[in-house]
Short mmCIF file of C-alpha atoms in Angstrom, two decimals:
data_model
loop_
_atom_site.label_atom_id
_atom_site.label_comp_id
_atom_site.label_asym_id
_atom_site.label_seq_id
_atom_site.Cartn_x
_atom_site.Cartn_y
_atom_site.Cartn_z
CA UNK A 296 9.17 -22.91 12.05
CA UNK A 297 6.54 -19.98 11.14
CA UNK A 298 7.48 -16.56 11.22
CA UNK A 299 4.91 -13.78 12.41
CA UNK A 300 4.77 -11.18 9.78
CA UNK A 301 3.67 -7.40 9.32
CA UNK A 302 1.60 -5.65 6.53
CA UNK A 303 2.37 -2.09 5.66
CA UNK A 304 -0.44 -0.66 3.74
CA UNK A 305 0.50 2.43 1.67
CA UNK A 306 -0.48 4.89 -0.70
CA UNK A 307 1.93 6.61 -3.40
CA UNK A 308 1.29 10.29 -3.05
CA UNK A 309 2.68 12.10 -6.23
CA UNK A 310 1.84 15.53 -7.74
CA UNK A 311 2.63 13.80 -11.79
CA UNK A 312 -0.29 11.70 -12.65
CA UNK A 313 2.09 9.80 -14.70
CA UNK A 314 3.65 8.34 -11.22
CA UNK A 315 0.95 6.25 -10.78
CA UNK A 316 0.30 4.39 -14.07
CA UNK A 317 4.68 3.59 -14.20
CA UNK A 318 4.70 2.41 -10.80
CA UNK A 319 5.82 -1.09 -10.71
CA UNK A 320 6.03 -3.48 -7.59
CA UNK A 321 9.90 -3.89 -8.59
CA UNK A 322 10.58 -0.22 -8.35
CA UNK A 323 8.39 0.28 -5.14
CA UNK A 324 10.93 -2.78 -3.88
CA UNK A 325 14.27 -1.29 -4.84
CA UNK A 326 13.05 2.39 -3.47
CA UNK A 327 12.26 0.98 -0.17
CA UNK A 328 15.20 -1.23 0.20
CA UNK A 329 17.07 1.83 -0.68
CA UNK A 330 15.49 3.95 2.30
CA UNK A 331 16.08 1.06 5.08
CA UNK A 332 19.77 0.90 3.46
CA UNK A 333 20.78 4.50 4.20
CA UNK A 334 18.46 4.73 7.26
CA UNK A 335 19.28 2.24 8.90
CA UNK A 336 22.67 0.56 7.11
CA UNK A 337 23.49 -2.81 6.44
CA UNK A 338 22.27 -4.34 9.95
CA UNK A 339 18.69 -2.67 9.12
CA UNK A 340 18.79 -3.72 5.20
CA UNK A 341 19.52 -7.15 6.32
CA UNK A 342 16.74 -7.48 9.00
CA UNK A 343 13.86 -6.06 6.62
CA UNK A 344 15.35 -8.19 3.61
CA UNK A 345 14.31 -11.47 5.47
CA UNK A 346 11.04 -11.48 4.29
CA UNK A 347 9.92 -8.23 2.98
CA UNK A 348 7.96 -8.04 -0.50
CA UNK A 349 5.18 -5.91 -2.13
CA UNK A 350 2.44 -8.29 -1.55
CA UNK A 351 0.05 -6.10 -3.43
CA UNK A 352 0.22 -2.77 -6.00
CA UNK A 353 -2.91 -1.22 -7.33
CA UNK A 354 -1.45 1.00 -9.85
CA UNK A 355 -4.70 2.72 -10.77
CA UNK A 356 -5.22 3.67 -6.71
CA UNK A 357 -1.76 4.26 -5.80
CA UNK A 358 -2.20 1.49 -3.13
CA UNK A 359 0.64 -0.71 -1.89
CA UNK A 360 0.61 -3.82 0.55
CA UNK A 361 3.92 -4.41 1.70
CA UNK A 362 5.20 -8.01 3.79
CA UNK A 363 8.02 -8.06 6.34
CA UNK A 364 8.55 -9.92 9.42
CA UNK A 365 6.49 -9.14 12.69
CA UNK A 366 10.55 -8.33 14.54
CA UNK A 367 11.48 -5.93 12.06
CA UNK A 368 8.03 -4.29 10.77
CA UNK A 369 8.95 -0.82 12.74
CA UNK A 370 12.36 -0.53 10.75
CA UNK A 371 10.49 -0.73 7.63
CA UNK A 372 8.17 1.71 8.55
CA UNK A 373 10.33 4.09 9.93
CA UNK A 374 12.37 4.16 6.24
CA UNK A 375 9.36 4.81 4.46
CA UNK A 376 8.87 8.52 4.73
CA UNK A 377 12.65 8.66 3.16
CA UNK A 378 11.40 6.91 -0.18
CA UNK A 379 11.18 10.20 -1.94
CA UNK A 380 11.42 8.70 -5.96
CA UNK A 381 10.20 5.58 -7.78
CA UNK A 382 12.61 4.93 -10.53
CA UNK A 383 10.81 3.04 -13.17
CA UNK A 384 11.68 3.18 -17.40
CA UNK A 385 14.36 4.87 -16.73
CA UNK A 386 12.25 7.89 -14.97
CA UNK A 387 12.49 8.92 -11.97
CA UNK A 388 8.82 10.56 -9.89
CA UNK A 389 8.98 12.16 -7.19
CA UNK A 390 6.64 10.89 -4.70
CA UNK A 391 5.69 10.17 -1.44
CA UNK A 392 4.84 6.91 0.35
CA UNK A 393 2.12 7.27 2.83
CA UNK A 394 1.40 4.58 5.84
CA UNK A 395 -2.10 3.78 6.05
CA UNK A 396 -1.97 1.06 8.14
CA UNK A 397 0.06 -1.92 9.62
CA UNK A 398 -2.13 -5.43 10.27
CA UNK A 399 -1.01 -9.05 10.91
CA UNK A 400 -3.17 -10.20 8.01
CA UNK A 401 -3.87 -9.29 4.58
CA UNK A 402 -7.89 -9.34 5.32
CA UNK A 403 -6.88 -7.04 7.99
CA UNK A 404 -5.72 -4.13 5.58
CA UNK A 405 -8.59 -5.25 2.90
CA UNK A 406 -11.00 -4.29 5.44
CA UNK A 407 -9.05 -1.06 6.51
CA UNK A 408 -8.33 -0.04 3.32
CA UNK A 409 -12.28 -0.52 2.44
CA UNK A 410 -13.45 1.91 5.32
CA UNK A 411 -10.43 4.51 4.44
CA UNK A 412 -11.86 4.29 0.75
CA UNK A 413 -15.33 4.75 2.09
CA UNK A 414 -14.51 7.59 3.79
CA UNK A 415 -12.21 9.45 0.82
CA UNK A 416 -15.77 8.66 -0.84
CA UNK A 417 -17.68 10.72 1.64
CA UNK A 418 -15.54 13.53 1.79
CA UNK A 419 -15.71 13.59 -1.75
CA UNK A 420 -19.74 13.66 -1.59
CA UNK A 421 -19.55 16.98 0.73
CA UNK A 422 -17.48 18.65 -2.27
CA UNK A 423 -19.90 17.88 -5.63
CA UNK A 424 -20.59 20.63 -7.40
CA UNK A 425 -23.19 18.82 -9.65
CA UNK A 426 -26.10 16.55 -9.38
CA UNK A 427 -24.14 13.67 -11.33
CA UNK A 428 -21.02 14.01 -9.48
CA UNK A 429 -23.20 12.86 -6.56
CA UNK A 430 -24.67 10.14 -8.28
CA UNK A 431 -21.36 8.65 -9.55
CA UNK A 432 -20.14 9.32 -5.72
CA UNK A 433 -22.87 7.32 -4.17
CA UNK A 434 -22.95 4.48 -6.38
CA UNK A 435 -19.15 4.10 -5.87
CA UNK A 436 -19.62 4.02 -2.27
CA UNK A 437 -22.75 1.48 -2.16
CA UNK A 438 -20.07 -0.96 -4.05
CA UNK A 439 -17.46 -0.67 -1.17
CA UNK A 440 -17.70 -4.13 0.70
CA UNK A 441 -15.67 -6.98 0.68
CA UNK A 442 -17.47 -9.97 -1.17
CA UNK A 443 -16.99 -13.56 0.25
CA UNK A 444 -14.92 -14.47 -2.38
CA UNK A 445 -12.22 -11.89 -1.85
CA UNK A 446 -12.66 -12.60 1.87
CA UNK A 447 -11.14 -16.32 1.28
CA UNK A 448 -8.99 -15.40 -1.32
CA UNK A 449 -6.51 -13.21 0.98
CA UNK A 450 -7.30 -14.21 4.52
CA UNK A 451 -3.73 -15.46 5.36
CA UNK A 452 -0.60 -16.12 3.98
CA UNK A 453 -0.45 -18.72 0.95
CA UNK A 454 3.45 -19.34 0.02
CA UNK A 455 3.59 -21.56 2.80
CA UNK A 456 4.84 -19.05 5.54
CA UNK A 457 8.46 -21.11 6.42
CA UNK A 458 11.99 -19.72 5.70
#
């Protein structure tokens, strides 16, 4: 039997710059399983568990695909605004975990996650002070597109999709 499943894309939203480069997918794990555990209490810690996993964490972006099942995808995103801490090395940052988007496949939240950088870029490009901030700005944004061989490298699922 195959199991529908949810992706939660998110970003880490901390004021320490240090947050970001310490972040691992471990710690994002045992933060969020922490926040569905006193949201919602066992019964919600044990529906999320099923399946859930960070799929994906760009530590250099902040960026932060997480997997649960389709039946149990609103619990987990209705814990996440509790995460308030990433534990990692023994540290603890305060930070923030903000929903970008839920999809049903990965490719879904590439392509989402390419327009929301696109347009980050763009605000970004109204605010340059300089002549070679804009320069730097547009060539990042001409490189935003997916290429075809990220597009069949994280269409679906690949660990079989059965439990």
């Amino acid at each position: 039997c195959r199991f529908s499943r949810r992706y939660v894309l998110c970003e880490v939203v901390s004021e320490d710059p240090r947050c970001r480069q310490c972040i691992e997918d471990r710690a994002v794990g045992f933060a969020v399983r922490d926040a569905i555990g006193r949201v919602h209490g066992d019964y919600g810690l044990a529906c999320c568990s099923i399946s859930f996993t960070v799929k994906y964490l760009n530590a250099y972006t902040g960026t932060v695909l997480l997997r649960c099942r389709k039946d149990s995808y609103r619990l987990l995103c209705s814990a996440l605004p509790f995460v308030r801490h990433l534990e990692s090395r023994n540290q603890r940052y305060p930070c923030v975990l903000n929903t970008l988007h839920v999809g049903g496949t990965i490719r879904t939240c590439q392509k989402f996650l390419i327009q929301y950088n696109r347009r980050q870029l763009l605000m970004l490009l109204q605010n340059c002070t300089n002549e070679e901030e804009r320069r730097c700005i547009q060539k990042s944004l001409l490189s935003c597109s997916l290429t075809e061989g990220q597009s069949q490298s994280g269409d679906e699922e690949d660990d079989g999709g059965t439990e």
